[in-house]
């Protein structure tokens, strides 16, 4: 091995080999050349009073440290009916995790901890799911069958999630294509994760069992913008019912990405649609990088059978580790291992995503599987390790490393060393196959980290505790007869209103169209004015105050303005007071907003005297100076009493 490895040069070289370009500079042809395909799994909580299979309240949350009891469990793999172990189950078993559930009696009963059979399914939740299934144009099943879906990360105490398919084979329209829907399912939500440190994973159970629907699309999305468009459409569609929860965590998306030569990788629990483009773009190139590494390794070795790492123990004191690298283990005695990776020179610093290389893939797995907190590795393509020449030379000699090899070291409690070594060996061998099936977690910077092995296809089986529920045609017809307006129709309606493009997402996300339409029809308020009021002004008020606007009170305000002949423009000042004082009386709102009732002629009669004043104090020679000055002086008197456009017309006469 050479004494010095130019990491930055290798990253740049491999980045060019992969052909990476930032998302902002990518063209549509790029994704076609990659063979990019993507599908969505959108999980949306439903607005019900109770949970899905028990009668605990839904939507009642508590702080992670506010709990009355803890239940501790350990996940163990069991053989399936075919006599096989699920890969995810085996991986979770390796982690030696203690799964800790924090509970409060207000939100948790014996059903959630698997001591009581399920209650009958929440029919309110079924009604909402059926409505969404109809909006997705799926075929509603004739009989609802509750099944169990294995959940082996500890987020459900039973180890499985109860779920039922409500509709199959539907579609949603995008601008230039239709995206096929595989199915819509009704299922119970999982626990909220509090922390995952070393071998302890902590959850709260307040969210556990809440009803949600999962919408699954086919992999019909062929570029990042289509992924965003589909995500937004499904979001708007579910919210159009007015029967789903909103806010942080109420909607979570899993994004499945693949490219030519690879396999499906699931990006789990993406909280924001705005992250989609960067996540799927970077994931596509991460997969491309792994395929390039595979190609290089297969040129050096005939296959994974001819490749084998070697390792040795050594005293971790040789590494002179800083406190930041060992703080997670407290006063536990530490061990260290060095690993020789034959023919891997250049692989550890091989570019995979912006700011990441293949060594991060190894580090991620050591954190998840072996419980070694980061930073947990050093290697021969890492400048910090290479500076420790004594330790490096000692380990190279001890392992018999040759030119073209790579050296990696890791440390931690002795009980985790064997699992860590197996994890490194397994991940390196997977390089010979290309892209491993896995679930990854999206990060705010648009990159991802390993979360777990992707569950196998046989993770679902019948729930013997729940009887099938027949779904009559008359029930479906009743649902279909009362569906909300489709999202596409809402787009057309906003076009007809002349609503600016930048207000539409907010209006549809908040499901404001029925309210705005009613204000338009009842009070004759201009729909373009209403769309700008909501999507510009009130959105800005919410952003600045951090509070939700009390939308239903707009009807009281418009009723008052109509009865008192107040012009609608005054509503901006009133809205500013209302968001801070949502329960204030209408008269007080208008008073605090500075509204004084004046006749039109009274306002206009001020113009001649103001003109005289301006002529005495005038400093600007600009042609419109007088008009702007007069509007500024008269605006507070005119708002609510005379339309500002009409006032301006009188000024320019």
XYZ file of N, CA and C in Angstrom, residues 188-329:
426
model
N -53.136 0.483 11.014
C -52.859 1.190 12.264
C -51.455 1.772 12.235
N -51.308 2.938 12.844
C -50.020 3.615 12.871
C -49.104 2.951 13.894
N -47.808 3.251 13.761
C -46.799 2.680 14.655
C -46.450 3.680 15.754
N -45.527 3.289 16.633
C -45.081 4.172 17.718
C -44.209 5.302 17.182
N -44.057 6.338 18.005
C -43.118 7.421 17.700
C -41.774 7.102 18.345
N -40.703 7.192 17.551
C -39.380 6.921 18.101
C -38.873 8.132 18.875
N -38.380 7.876 20.081
C -37.804 8.926 20.921
C -36.290 8.968 20.745
N -35.647 7.801 20.812
C -34.196 7.754 20.648
C -33.771 6.347 20.255
N -32.585 6.270 19.668
C -31.983 4.985 19.300
C -30.486 5.122 19.562
N -30.074 4.697 20.746
C -28.688 4.873 21.160
C -28.126 3.539 21.620
N -26.994 3.145 21.022
C -26.380 1.862 21.346
C -27.398 0.729 21.205
N -27.726 0.032 22.281
C -28.633 -1.117 22.179
C -30.005 -0.834 22.773
N -30.316 0.444 22.974
C -31.632 0.824 23.491
C -32.376 1.648 22.451
N -33.585 1.212 22.131
C -34.454 1.964 21.221
C -35.729 2.295 21.991
N -36.057 3.581 22.095
C -37.178 4.025 22.937
C -38.293 4.597 22.059
N -39.534 4.188 22.370
C -40.715 4.659 21.649
C -41.753 5.182 22.638
N -42.601 6.123 22.162
C -43.828 6.468 22.877
C -44.984 5.794 22.147
N -46.046 5.472 22.898
C -47.148 4.692 22.319
C -48.398 5.522 22.056
N -48.315 6.863 22.180
C -49.515 7.673 21.979
C -50.049 7.588 20.547
N -49.150 7.510 19.575
C -49.558 7.435 18.164
C -49.940 6.018 17.748
N -49.479 5.040 18.489
C -49.687 3.633 18.149
C -51.173 3.312 18.002
N -51.534 2.685 16.878
C -52.909 2.251 16.670
C -53.820 3.272 16.032
N -53.330 4.514 15.827
C -54.174 5.507 15.163
C -54.446 5.087 13.719
N -55.668 5.310 13.200
C -55.981 4.886 11.834
C -55.244 5.728 10.796
N -54.761 5.056 9.768
C -54.198 5.763 8.621
C -54.480 4.976 7.354
N -54.376 5.653 6.233
C -54.472 4.971 4.939
C -53.113 5.028 4.261
N -52.809 3.983 3.517
C -51.575 3.926 2.739
C -51.938 3.820 1.263
N -51.520 4.810 0.495
C -51.736 4.804 -0.952
C -50.438 4.380 -1.633
N -50.491 3.322 -2.432
C -49.293 2.775 -3.074
C -49.423 2.917 -4.584
N -48.448 3.575 -5.213
C -48.457 3.723 -6.670
C -47.539 2.694 -7.319
N -47.765 2.470 -8.587
C -46.803 1.712 -9.395
C -45.564 2.586 -9.625
N -44.442 1.978 -10.032
C -43.229 2.784 -10.299
C -43.325 3.504 -11.643
N -44.329 4.364 -11.775
C -44.601 5.070 -13.033
C -43.955 6.447 -13.093
N -43.285 6.862 -12.023
C -42.719 8.210 -11.945
C -41.292 8.162 -12.453
N -41.012 8.898 -13.527
C -39.757 8.727 -14.255
C -38.770 9.878 -14.094
N -39.086 10.849 -13.267
C -38.125 11.905 -12.930
C -38.564 12.548 -11.623
N -37.677 13.282 -10.953
C -38.013 13.841 -9.628
C -39.221 14.770 -9.619
N -39.434 15.533 -10.691
C -40.565 16.457 -10.697
C -41.888 15.716 -10.751
N -41.917 14.580 -11.437
C -43.130 13.758 -11.429
C -43.391 13.190 -10.040
N -42.332 12.872 -9.313
C -42.481 12.363 -7.947
C -43.135 13.436 -7.071
N -42.677 14.674 -7.213
C -43.269 15.784 -6.458
C -44.730 15.982 -6.842
N -45.006 15.975 -8.139
C -46.368 16.212 -8.611
C -47.329 15.145 -8.094
N -46.903 13.895 -8.133
C -47.754 12.807 -7.642
C -47.962 12.920 -6.133
N -46.887 13.247 -5.406
C -47.006 13.409 -3.962
C -47.979 14.519 -3.590
N -47.888 15.640 -4.313
C -48.797 16.755 -4.048
C -50.234 16.393 -4.384
N -50.432 15.672 -5.491
C -51.800 15.322 -5.902
C -52.454 14.441 -4.837
N -51.727 13.428 -4.366
C -52.292 12.539 -3.345
C -52.552 13.310 -2.052
N -51.652 14.219 -1.742
C -51.824 15.060 -0.547
C -53.089 15.902 -0.655
N -53.270 16.580 -1.798
C -54.449 17.421 -1.988
C -55.719 16.574 -1.985
N -55.638 15.394 -2.589
C -56.813 14.516 -2.691
C -57.291 14.089 -1.311
N -56.374 13.629 -0.465
C -56.798 13.181 0.863
C -57.320 14.350 1.695
N -56.702 15.517 1.552
C -57.138 16.662 2.349
C -58.467 17.237 1.870
N -58.811 16.966 0.622
C -60.088 17.466 0.105
C -61.276 16.849 0.832
N -61.073 15.717 1.496
C -62.161 15.090 2.252
C -62.465 15.857 3.538
N -61.474 16.624 4.033
C -61.654 17.306 5.311
C -61.691 16.354 6.491
N -61.241 15.109 6.276
C -61.360 14.082 7.323
C -60.011 13.420 7.615
N -58.935 14.155 7.365
C -57.600 13.623 7.658
C -56.864 14.598 8.571
N -55.875 14.080 9.277
C -55.095 14.917 10.181
C -54.029 15.684 9.401
N -53.655 16.832 9.925
C -52.599 17.646 9.331
C -51.580 17.980 10.406
N -50.449 18.509 9.984
C -49.399 18.860 10.927
C -48.223 17.898 10.822
N -47.199 18.143 11.626
C -45.975 17.349 11.585
C -46.271 15.893 11.913
N -45.860 14.998 11.030
C -46.013 13.570 11.268
C -47.337 12.986 10.830
N -48.312 13.833 10.461
C -49.624 13.308 10.058
C -49.567 12.654 8.688
N -48.645 13.109 7.851
C -48.439 12.502 6.537
C -46.975 12.131 6.409
N -46.716 10.881 6.019
C -45.333 10.416 5.820
C -45.278 9.604 4.541
N -44.235 9.847 3.770
C -44.104 9.184 2.478
C -42.903 8.252 2.450
N -43.100 7.062 1.894
C -41.981 6.190 1.558
C -41.794 6.283 0.049
N -40.549 6.499 -0.377
C -40.261 6.671 -1.798
C -39.384 5.509 -2.251
N -39.856 4.754 -3.233
C -39.118 3.600 -3.744
C -38.407 3.983 -5.039
N -37.082 3.798 -5.067
C -36.259 4.255 -6.189
C -35.462 3.085 -6.747
N -35.371 3.024 -8.072
C -34.489 2.044 -8.716
C -33.961 2.628 -10.017
N -32.840 2.081 -10.497
C -32.308 2.425 -11.815
C -31.984 1.126 -12.539
N -31.655 1.226 -13.811
C -31.320 0.048 -14.603
C -30.130 -0.690 -13.994
N -30.273 -1.994 -13.849
C -29.199 -2.808 -13.290
C -29.277 -2.963 -11.795
N -30.244 -2.269 -11.165
C -30.327 -2.322 -9.714
C -31.618 -2.951 -9.237
N -32.011 -2.605 -8.048
C -33.216 -3.128 -7.436
C -33.842 -2.041 -6.589
N -35.009 -2.310 -6.040
C -35.755 -1.296 -5.292
C -35.079 -0.961 -3.970
N -34.917 0.332 -3.724
C -34.456 0.837 -2.424
C -35.543 1.761 -1.899
N -35.923 1.562 -0.652
C -37.005 2.333 -0.054
C -36.442 3.455 0.822
N -36.832 4.687 0.514
C -36.489 5.835 1.355
C -37.665 6.040 2.301
N -37.450 5.761 3.562
C -38.539 5.605 4.529
C -38.894 6.908 5.238
N -40.201 7.132 5.371
C -40.698 8.195 6.238
C -40.273 9.594 5.873
N -40.272 9.939 4.576
C -39.892 11.301 4.175
C -41.001 12.258 4.627
N -40.700 13.243 5.487
C -41.762 14.071 6.066
C -42.245 15.200 5.166
N -41.405 15.626 4.200
C -41.752 16.795 3.384
C -41.602 16.480 1.897
N -42.614 16.847 1.136
C -42.563 16.642 -0.310
C -41.453 17.482 -0.931
N -41.126 18.604 -0.313
C -40.071 19.467 -0.850
C -38.715 18.771 -0.880
N -38.539 17.702 -0.090
C -37.279 16.955 -0.081
C -37.187 15.933 -1.212
N -38.318 15.601 -1.828
C -38.347 14.530 -2.835
C -37.293 14.678 -3.929
N -37.201 15.850 -4.603
C -36.291 15.932 -5.759
C -34.850 15.601 -5.408
N -34.356 16.179 -4.307
C -32.960 15.953 -3.935
C -32.732 14.517 -3.470
N -33.676 13.969 -2.717
C -33.506 12.603 -2.210
C -33.474 11.581 -3.334
N -34.445 11.653 -4.247
C -34.499 10.630 -5.304
C -33.368 10.829 -6.307
N -32.990 12.079 -6.566
C -31.873 12.356 -7.474
C -30.577 11.782 -6.919
N -30.283 12.096 -5.656
C -29.051 11.602 -5.045
C -29.066 10.090 -4.868
N -30.250 9.522 -4.586
C -30.335 8.063 -4.442
C -30.062 7.364 -5.763
N -30.536 7.948 -6.861
C -30.274 7.352 -8.174
C -28.775 7.295 -8.440
N -28.068 8.363 -8.106
C -26.616 8.375 -8.339
C -25.873 7.516 -7.315
N -26.405 7.395 -6.111
C -25.787 6.465 -5.153
C -25.823 5.039 -5.711
N -26.952 4.691 -6.295
C -27.067 3.358 -6.891
C -26.139 3.213 -8.097
N -26.026 4.283 -8.881
C -25.106 4.253 -10.024
C -23.673 4.045 -9.540
N -23.312 4.699 -8.438
C -21.961 4.554 -7.873
C -21.711 3.118 -7.433
N -22.689 2.501 -6.790
C -22.526 1.118 -6.335
C -22.356 0.159 -7.512
N -23.040 0.432 -8.615
C -22.884 -0.406 -9.810
C -21.492 -0.229 -10.416
N -20.950 0.989 -10.352
C -19.589 1.229 -10.853
C -18.558 0.504 -9.982
N -18.769 0.517 -8.662
C -17.866 -0.207 -7.761
C -17.922 -1.702 -8.072
N -19.116 -2.208 -8.272
C -19.277 -3.635 -8.607
C -18.495 -3.981 -9.874
N -18.593 -3.122 -10.869
C -17.898 -3.361 -12.133
C -16.382 -3.431 -11.916
N -15.850 -2.513 -11.116
C -14.403 -2.486 -10.840
C -13.972 -3.745 -10.095
N -14.761 -4.155 -9.086
C -14.395 -5.330 -8.298
C -14.449 -6.613 -9.121
N -15.414 -6.697 -10.020
C -15.528 -7.906 -10.841
C -14.420 -7.988 -11.894
N -13.783 -6.856 -12.177
C -12.609 -6.884 -13.051
C -11.381 -7.404 -12.309
N -11.396 -7.267 -10.961
C -10.265 -7.720 -10.147
C -10.459 -9.146 -9.628
N -11.719 -9.509 -9.349
C -12.020 -10.816 -8.767
C -13.078 -11.517 -9.614
N -13.030 -12.835 -9.639
C -13.996 -13.603 -10.431
C -15.389 -13.556 -9.817
N -15.456 -13.304 -8.536
C -16.735 -13.232 -7.844
C -16.504 -13.116 -6.363
N -17.601 -13.004 -5.598
C -17.465 -12.833 -4.160
C -16.816 -14.043 -3.489
N -16.914 -15.219 -4.139
C -16.334 -16.428 -3.556
C -14.810 -16.358 -3.485
N -14.204 -15.523 -4.338
C -12.736 -15.430 -4.376
C -12.202 -14.279 -3.526
N -13.101 -13.585 -2.866
C -12.687 -12.432 -2.057
C -12.906 -12.743 -0.585
N -11.944 -12.406 0.248
C -12.100 -12.632 1.679
C -11.273 -11.616 2.458
N -11.927 -10.987 3.439
C -11.179 -10.052 4.281
C -10.429 -10.807 5.374
N -9.443 -10.164 5.948
C -8.754 -10.699 7.123
C -8.747 -9.615 8.193
N -8.644 -10.025 9.449
C -8.722 -9.049 10.533
C -7.820 -9.460 11.686
N -7.582 -8.539 12.588
C -6.816 -8.821 13.796
C -7.233 -7.870 14.897
N -7.062 -8.309 16.129
C -7.292 -7.452 17.289
C -6.041 -6.619 17.552
N -6.245 -5.454 18.158
C -5.086 -4.673 18.584
C -5.507 -3.738 19.709
N -4.546 -3.171 20.367
C -4.798 -2.282 21.495
C -5.315 -0.937 20.979
N -6.544 -0.524 21.356
C -7.093 0.745 20.852
C -6.267 1.968 21.252
N -5.380 1.824 22.263
C -4.536 2.944 22.674
C -3.622 3.392 21.538
N -3.314 2.469 20.617
C -2.440 2.818 19.482
C -3.066 3.899 18.594
N -4.394 4.000 18.633
C -5.077 4.952 17.750
C -5.089 6.373 18.305
N -4.803 6.523 19.590
C -4.871 7.853 20.211
C -6.218 8.532 19.927
N -7.289 7.784 20.171
C -8.628 8.276 19.832
C -9.005 9.490 20.672
N -9.553 10.530 20.050
C -10.047 11.675 20.829
C -11.284 11.274 21.628
N -11.585 12.042 22.656
C -12.723 11.735 23.523
C -14.041 11.660 22.745
N -14.179 12.467 21.703
C -15.414 12.476 20.912
C -15.690 11.131 20.255
N -14.629 10.309 20.053
C -14.795 9.009 19.398
C -15.145 7.897 20.379
N -15.073 8.160 21.663
C -15.315 7.095 22.649
C -16.352 7.484 23.704
N -16.837 8.715 23.658
C -17.740 9.222 24.698
C -18.983 8.344 24.855
N -19.482 7.766 23.778
C -20.725 6.989 23.822
C -20.633 5.767 24.722
N -19.419 5.288 24.982
C -19.256 4.036 25.727
C -18.938 4.256 27.199
